[in-house]
Tab-separated table of C-alpha atoms and ligand atoms in Angstrom:
chain	number	residue	atom	x	y	z
A	1	MET	CA	0.000	0.000	0.000
A	2	THR	CA	1.335	3.445	-0.897
A	3	ALA	CA	0.352	6.814	0.499
A	4	THR	CA	-0.585	8.300	-2.895
A	5	PRO	CA	-4.148	9.591	-2.769
A	6	VAL	CA	-6.296	8.130	-5.536
A	7	ILE	CA	-9.114	10.497	-4.567
A	8	SER	CA	-8.890	13.920	-2.931
A	9	ILE	CA	-12.022	15.592	-1.697
A	10	ASN	CA	-11.498	19.236	-0.853
A	11	ASP	CA	-14.066	21.069	1.223
A	12	ILE	CA	-17.185	19.921	-0.607
A	13	SER	CA	-20.749	20.807	0.343
A	14	TYR	CA	-24.016	19.540	-1.121
A	15	LYS	CA	-27.672	20.342	-0.467
A	16	TYR	CA	-30.643	18.615	-2.120
A	17	ASP	CA	-33.276	20.862	-3.700
A	18	GLY	CA	-35.897	21.848	-1.188
A	19	GLN	CA	-33.906	20.633	1.841
A	20	LYS	CA	-33.009	23.055	4.613
A	21	SER	CA	-29.843	21.416	5.820
A	22	TYR	CA	-26.804	20.334	3.911
A	23	ALA	CA	-26.448	16.622	3.154
A	24	LEU	CA	-22.675	17.239	3.103
A	25	GLU	CA	-20.987	20.207	4.689
A	26	ASN	CA	-17.318	21.128	4.202
A	27	VAL	CA	-16.161	17.559	3.767
A	28	SER	CA	-12.479	16.994	3.053
A	29	LEU	CA	-10.780	13.645	2.899
A	30	SER	CA	-8.422	11.630	0.802
A	31	VAL	CA	-8.491	8.016	-0.219
A	32	ARG	CA	-5.159	6.225	-0.489
A	33	SER	CA	-4.342	4.020	-3.418
A	34	GLY	CA	-4.933	0.353	-2.603
A	35	GLU	CA	-6.558	0.829	0.795
A	36	TRP	CA	-9.832	-0.576	2.154
A	37	LEU	CA	-11.651	2.406	3.603
A	38	ALA	CA	-14.807	1.747	5.624
A	39	ILE	CA	-17.296	4.593	5.993
A	40	VAL	CA	-19.767	4.330	8.837
A	41	GLY	CA	-22.397	6.729	10.160
A	42	HIS	CA	-26.058	6.924	11.167
A	43	ASN	CA	-28.803	6.918	8.527
A	44	GLY	CA	-28.922	10.263	6.796
A	45	SER	CA	-25.345	11.203	7.730
A	46	GLY	CA	-24.459	11.777	4.063
A	47	LYS	CA	-22.665	8.542	3.141
A	48	SER	CA	-24.620	7.793	-0.043
A	49	THR	CA	-24.466	11.422	-1.120
A	50	LEU	CA	-20.685	11.273	-0.798
A	51	ALA	CA	-20.597	8.015	-2.804
A	52	LYS	CA	-22.727	9.522	-5.587
A	53	ILE	CA	-20.449	12.544	-5.831
A	54	LEU	CA	-17.356	10.331	-6.057
A	55	ASN	CA	-18.985	8.358	-8.853
A	56	GLY	CA	-19.946	11.551	-10.705
A	57	LEU	CA	-23.698	11.042	-10.246
A	58	GLN	CA	-23.978	14.392	-8.471
A	59	PHE	CA	-21.810	17.504	-8.452
A	60	PRO	CA	-20.760	19.240	-5.250
A	61	GLU	CA	-22.047	22.782	-4.861
A	62	SER	CA	-18.656	23.978	-3.741
A	63	GLY	CA	-15.235	22.465	-3.261
A	64	SER	CA	-13.522	19.998	-5.566
A	65	VAL	CA	-13.087	16.293	-6.154
A	66	VAL	CA	-9.938	15.000	-7.835
A	67	VAL	CA	-9.634	11.367	-8.971
A	68	GLU	CA	-6.266	10.196	-10.278
A	69	GLY	CA	-5.302	13.792	-10.986
A	70	LEU	CA	-8.561	14.503	-12.867
A	71	GLU	CA	-10.843	17.110	-11.370
A	72	LEU	CA	-14.532	16.161	-11.499
A	73	THR	CA	-16.245	18.451	-14.039
A	74	ILE	CA	-18.838	18.005	-16.752
A	75	ASP	CA	-15.977	17.201	-19.152
A	76	THR	CA	-14.352	14.506	-17.030
A	77	ILE	CA	-17.486	12.882	-15.672
A	78	TRP	CA	-17.330	9.813	-17.958
A	79	ASP	CA	-13.669	9.223	-17.181
A	80	ILE	CA	-14.411	9.501	-13.468
A	81	ARG	CA	-17.327	7.052	-13.707
A	82	ARG	CA	-15.010	4.563	-15.354
A	83	LEU	CA	-12.334	5.063	-12.680
A	84	VAL	CA	-14.742	4.847	-9.751
A	85	GLY	CA	-17.256	2.014	-9.991
A	86	MET	CA	-20.194	1.640	-7.684
A	87	VAL	CA	-22.235	-1.271	-6.359
A	88	PHE	CA	-25.510	-0.389	-4.657
A	89	GLN	CA	-27.533	-1.925	-1.871
A	90	SER	CA	-30.273	-3.670	-3.793
A	91	PRO	CA	-29.101	-6.565	-5.974
A	92	ASP	CA	-32.341	-6.436	-7.977
A	93	ASN	CA	-32.316	-2.831	-9.079
A	94	GLN	CA	-29.015	-2.778	-10.898
A	95	PHE	CA	-29.529	-5.203	-13.778
A	96	VAL	CA	-29.910	-3.926	-17.303
A	97	GLY	CA	-29.015	-7.014	-19.358
A	98	ALA	CA	-31.203	-10.032	-20.175
A	99	THR	CA	-28.346	-12.415	-19.374
A	100	VAL	CA	-25.416	-12.266	-17.011
A	101	GLN	CA	-22.933	-11.634	-19.848
A	102	ASP	CA	-25.091	-8.923	-21.456
A	103	ASP	CA	-25.284	-7.228	-18.120
A	104	VAL	CA	-21.539	-7.197	-17.604
A	105	ALA	CA	-21.059	-6.043	-21.220
A	106	PHE	CA	-23.329	-3.037	-20.797
A	107	GLY	CA	-20.751	-0.616	-19.408
A	108	LEU	CA	-18.177	-1.714	-21.987
A	109	GLU	CA	-20.634	-1.180	-24.840
A	110	ASN	CA	-21.351	2.302	-23.528
A	111	ASN	CA	-17.627	2.968	-23.569
A	112	GLY	CA	-17.365	1.853	-27.173
A	113	VAL	CA	-15.104	-1.123	-26.508
A	114	PRO	CA	-14.790	-3.250	-29.705
A	115	TYR	CA	-16.732	-6.547	-29.746
A	116	GLN	CA	-13.853	-9.043	-29.455
A	117	LEU	CA	-12.148	-7.141	-26.674
A	118	MET	CA	-15.499	-6.750	-24.947
A	119	LYS	CA	-16.065	-10.514	-25.024
A	120	THR	CA	-12.650	-11.160	-23.480
A	121	ARG	CA	-13.177	-8.533	-20.803
A	122	VAL	CA	-16.634	-9.865	-19.886
A	123	LEU	CA	-15.346	-13.423	-19.510
A	124	ASP	CA	-12.337	-12.271	-17.544
A	125	ALA	CA	-14.477	-10.176	-15.173
A	126	LEU	CA	-16.963	-13.022	-14.609
A	127	ASP	CA	-14.102	-15.389	-14.013
A	128	ARG	CA	-12.654	-13.099	-11.360
A	129	VAL	CA	-15.899	-13.092	-9.380
A	130	GLN	CA	-16.379	-16.862	-9.894
A	131	MET	CA	-19.492	-16.401	-12.015
A	132	ALA	CA	-18.211	-17.552	-15.422
A	133	GLU	CA	-20.421	-20.655	-15.466
A	134	PHE	CA	-23.529	-18.447	-15.225
A	135	LEU	CA	-22.846	-16.319	-18.279
A	136	ASN	CA	-25.975	-17.249	-20.215
A	137	GLN	CA	-28.325	-17.252	-17.250
A	138	GLU	CA	-31.003	-14.684	-16.573
A	139	PRO	CA	-29.904	-12.507	-13.646
A	140	HIS	CA	-33.190	-12.793	-11.708
A	141	HIS	CA	-32.593	-16.527	-11.141
A	142	LEU	CA	-29.419	-15.875	-9.165
A	143	SER	CA	-29.017	-15.626	-5.402
A	144	GLY	CA	-28.440	-12.217	-3.827
A	145	GLY	CA	-24.720	-12.868	-3.376
A	146	GLN	CA	-24.401	-14.040	-7.001
A	147	LYS	CA	-26.257	-10.943	-8.250
A	148	GLN	CA	-23.917	-8.657	-6.334
A	149	ARG	CA	-20.913	-10.511	-7.742
A	150	VAL	CA	-22.249	-9.987	-11.270
A	151	ALA	CA	-22.683	-6.296	-10.420
A	152	ILE	CA	-19.035	-6.272	-9.279
A	153	ALA	CA	-18.007	-7.946	-12.552
A	154	GLY	CA	-19.791	-5.141	-14.440
A	155	VAL	CA	-17.722	-2.635	-12.506
A	156	ILE	CA	-14.341	-4.357	-12.782
A	157	ALA	CA	-14.792	-5.039	-16.519
A	158	LEU	CA	-14.217	-1.289	-16.895
A	159	ARG	CA	-10.879	-1.618	-15.064
A	160	PRO	CA	-11.598	0.963	-12.360
A	161	LYS	CA	-9.132	2.198	-9.733
A	162	VAL	CA	-11.758	2.387	-7.018
A	163	ILE	CA	-14.855	0.391	-6.198
A	164	ILE	CA	-17.485	1.828	-3.857
A	165	LEU	CA	-19.797	-0.585	-2.087
A	166	ASP	CA	-22.781	1.367	-0.770
A	167	GLU	CA	-24.229	-1.086	1.752
A	168	ALA	CA	-23.808	-3.674	-1.000
A	169	THR	CA	-23.987	-6.610	1.408
A	170	SER	CA	-26.738	-5.344	3.713
A	171	MET	CA	-29.538	-7.236	1.965
A	172	LEU	CA	-27.626	-10.507	1.725
A	173	ASP	CA	-27.658	-13.536	4.000
A	174	PRO	CA	-24.399	-14.315	5.862
A	175	LEU	CA	-23.221	-16.677	3.126
A	176	GLY	CA	-23.869	-14.133	0.347
A	177	ARG	CA	-22.153	-11.444	2.413
A	178	ASP	CA	-19.063	-13.617	2.843
A	179	GLU	CA	-18.951	-14.467	-0.880
A	180	VAL	CA	-19.097	-10.823	-1.869
A	181	LEU	CA	-16.557	-9.588	0.684
A	182	LYS	CA	-14.165	-12.403	-0.161
A	183	THR	CA	-14.443	-11.555	-3.847
A	184	VAL	CA	-13.725	-7.884	-3.233
A	185	ARG	CA	-10.849	-8.648	-0.884
A	186	HIS	CA	-9.339	-10.909	-3.533
A	187	LEU	CA	-9.643	-8.202	-6.211
A	188	LYS	CA	-8.031	-5.703	-3.884
A	189	ASP	CA	-5.071	-7.974	-3.193
A	190	GLU	CA	-4.663	-9.180	-6.758
A	191	GLN	CA	-5.195	-5.943	-8.669
A	192	GLY	CA	-4.489	-3.251	-6.105
A	193	LEU	CA	-8.103	-2.128	-6.321
A	194	THR	CA	-8.988	0.610	-3.826
A	195	VAL	CA	-12.142	-0.191	-1.849
A	196	ILE	CA	-14.522	2.279	-0.234
A	197	SER	CA	-17.102	0.348	1.718
A	198	ILE	CA	-20.087	2.077	3.268
A	199	THR	CA	-21.284	-0.409	5.826
A	200	HIS	CA	-23.171	-1.174	9.015
A	201	ASP	CA	-21.310	-4.455	9.348
A	202	LEU	CA	-18.955	-3.978	12.297
A	203	GLU	CA	-16.963	-7.104	11.636
A	204	GLU	CA	-16.276	-5.878	8.128
A	205	ALA	CA	-15.376	-2.363	9.302
A	206	ALA	CA	-13.016	-3.833	11.909
A	207	LYS	CA	-11.030	-5.455	9.076
A	208	ALA	CA	-10.649	-2.219	7.083
A	209	ASP	CA	-7.293	-0.436	6.776
A	210	ARG	CA	-8.928	2.814	7.817
A	211	MET	CA	-12.322	4.086	8.906
A	212	ILE	CA	-14.226	7.319	8.544
A	213	VAL	CA	-17.151	8.165	10.782
A	214	MET	CA	-19.728	10.499	9.257
A	215	ASN	CA	-22.140	12.491	11.377
A	216	GLN	CA	-24.739	14.994	10.133
A	217	GLY	CA	-23.051	15.598	6.805
A	218	LYS	CA	-19.570	15.997	8.257
A	219	VAL	CA	-16.508	13.858	8.785
A	220	TYR	CA	-16.639	13.237	12.510
A	221	LYS	CA	-13.505	11.118	12.862
A	222	GLU	CA	-10.896	9.317	10.806
A	223	GLY	CA	-8.557	6.577	12.003
A	224	THR	CA	-7.689	2.899	12.128
A	225	PRO	CA	-10.453	0.534	13.328
A	226	HIS	CA	-8.622	0.327	16.682
A	227	GLU	CA	-8.575	4.105	17.043
A	228	ILE	CA	-12.206	4.474	16.006
A	229	PHE	CA	-13.701	1.680	18.088
A	230	LYS	CA	-11.788	2.969	21.112
A	231	LEU	CA	-14.238	5.896	21.062
A	232	GLU	CA	-16.898	3.503	22.342
A	233	GLU	CA	-19.407	5.713	24.208
A	234	GLU	CA	-18.894	8.493	21.697
A	235	LEU	CA	-19.877	6.156	18.849
A	236	ILE	CA	-22.908	4.934	20.730
A	237	GLY	CA	-23.875	8.583	21.211
A	238	LEU	CA	-23.801	8.963	17.404
A	239	GLY	CA	-26.197	6.064	16.987
A	240	LEU	CA	-23.504	3.544	16.094
A	241	ASP	CA	-22.688	0.232	17.666
A	242	ILE	CA	-19.306	-1.226	18.624
A	243	PRO	CA	-18.030	-4.773	18.015
A	244	PHE	CA	-18.971	-7.451	20.516
A	245	PRO	CA	-15.402	-8.216	21.767
A	246	ILE	CA	-14.954	-4.559	22.773
A	247	LYS	CA	-18.224	-4.571	24.708
A	248	MET	CA	-17.226	-7.822	26.364
A	249	ALA	CA	-13.797	-6.452	27.359
A	250	ASN	CA	-15.494	-3.395	28.877
A	251	GLU	CA	-17.769	-5.566	30.983
A	252	LEU	CA	-14.767	-7.615	32.116
A	253	SER	CA	-12.799	-4.525	33.136
A	254	LYS	CA	-15.825	-3.326	35.133
A	255	LYS	CA	-15.521	-6.626	36.991
A	256	GLY	CA	-11.912	-5.761	37.787
A	257	LEU	CA	-9.976	-7.588	35.067
A	258	HIS	CA	-7.103	-5.647	33.544
A	259	MET	CA	-7.910	-5.314	29.804
A	260	PRO	CA	-5.241	-3.008	28.335
A	261	GLU	CA	-6.165	-3.095	24.622
A	262	SER	CA	-9.258	-2.784	22.470
A	263	TYR	CA	-10.114	-6.085	20.852
A	264	LEU	CA	-11.704	-6.121	17.428
A	265	THR	CA	-12.117	-9.831	16.884
A	266	ASP	CA	-13.169	-12.721	19.076
A	267	GLU	CA	-9.732	-14.293	18.530
A	268	GLU	CA	-7.878	-11.220	19.809
A	269	LEU	CA	-10.035	-11.133	22.932
A	270	VAL	CA	-9.751	-14.844	23.610
A	271	ASN	CA	-5.963	-14.843	23.145
A	272	GLU	CA	-5.556	-11.909	25.482
A	273	LEU	CA	-7.760	-13.422	28.158
A	274	TRP	CA	-5.819	-16.617	27.892
A	275	THR	CA	-2.362	-15.041	28.163
A	276	LEU	CA	-3.196	-12.346	30.734
A	277	HIS	CA	-5.576	-14.092	33.052
A	278	PHE	CA	-5.941	-17.814	32.709
A	279	ASN	CA	-2.522	-19.044	31.742
A	280	LYS	CA	-0.688	-18.158	34.928
U	1	ADP	P1	-26.861	8.011	4.310
U	1	ADP	O1	-26.466	7.307	3.066
U	1	ADP	O2	-25.751	8.232	5.269
U	1	ADP	O3	-28.042	7.370	4.974
U	1	ADP	P2	-27.753	10.140	2.522
U	1	ADP	O4	-26.555	10.652	1.816
U	1	ADP	O5	-28.658	9.223	1.779
U	1	ADP	O6	-27.325	9.497	3.920
U	1	ADP	O7	-28.620	11.370	2.998
U	1	ADP	C1	-28.079	12.548	3.557
U	1	ADP	C2	-29.190	13.564	3.765
U	1	ADP	O8	-29.694	13.972	2.504
U	1	ADP	C3	-30.378	13.062	4.565
U	1	ADP	O9	-30.853	14.111	5.374
U	1	ADP	C4	-31.380	12.697	3.512
U	1	ADP	O10	-32.680	12.829	3.989
U	1	ADP	C5	-31.089	13.718	2.422
U	1	ADP	N1	-31.386	13.158	1.077
U	1	ADP	C6	-30.832	12.053	0.535
U	1	ADP	N2	-31.287	11.848	-0.716
U	1	ADP	C7	-32.167	12.842	-0.962
U	1	ADP	C8	-32.978	13.197	-2.088
U	1	ADP	N3	-32.970	12.462	-3.215
U	1	ADP	N4	-33.754	14.310	-1.972
U	1	ADP	C9	-33.757	15.048	-0.851
U	1	ADP	N5	-33.012	14.784	0.237
U	1	ADP	C10	-32.225	13.697	0.196
U	2	MG	MG1	-27.108	5.496	2.244
């Protein structure tokens, strides 16, 4: 992982027509090339608005967005959409093709990619999300996890730098969620894809390289999962939850056990309990 920002957001604000308050207010942040950035925040905190701006679906009212050195303007919008792909929450509302391969081909066709190259790219993308055997199937027959993986194939066929998952696993069962996250993690490792994941899944956020907490249209905090989840009561005050092992460690320290760290996974907590308290 390098420190080069793939996206810089400089002091952007956005207000929807007819709304009194800003959906985003003076937001600045940068996204590092190759990182997994988790964005958390209560409903209505501006996460999806931020995602739509990064994908060029909406323009900020003020401030600027720069992706790979390109500033988001009306002239660069198609380049930006190719560089920053997006997968949405509902697996059913993002299909445009009659078959899996048509669906993945859609973005390439729009970009004027020649037929033979398009065919290769579609197969390659489906292969990477382990959906190649479904290429002639109708999308509505697939499971939720399979649909989201086809949606990811449609994004990666365009060879983006960044993929944004906007609660893309929230409607899936645990198995589907695992399939999708594993697929994205693999793409990140293999191709250096940068991942921005907007999520309510604490276990997933705990595994991110970095986290951003949004609150009322602003960046409330930025840090590693350890730094963020250490805020505990503060997060709960913002309407967010904290991972189970942290809660458990808090209860144990109230009972007088010395618990020096914050524990993000069950394994970390169990190992610490074992070494500090039971293995004497
Ligand atoms: P999140 O994704 O964090 O739940 P959103 O970005 O969807 O938050 O919403 C931020 C704010 O903008 C909220 O107050 C929401 O009500 C408002 N908002 C979102 N979409 C629209 C819209 N299409 N029209 C008007 N207001 C909207
Ligand atoms: Mg949202």
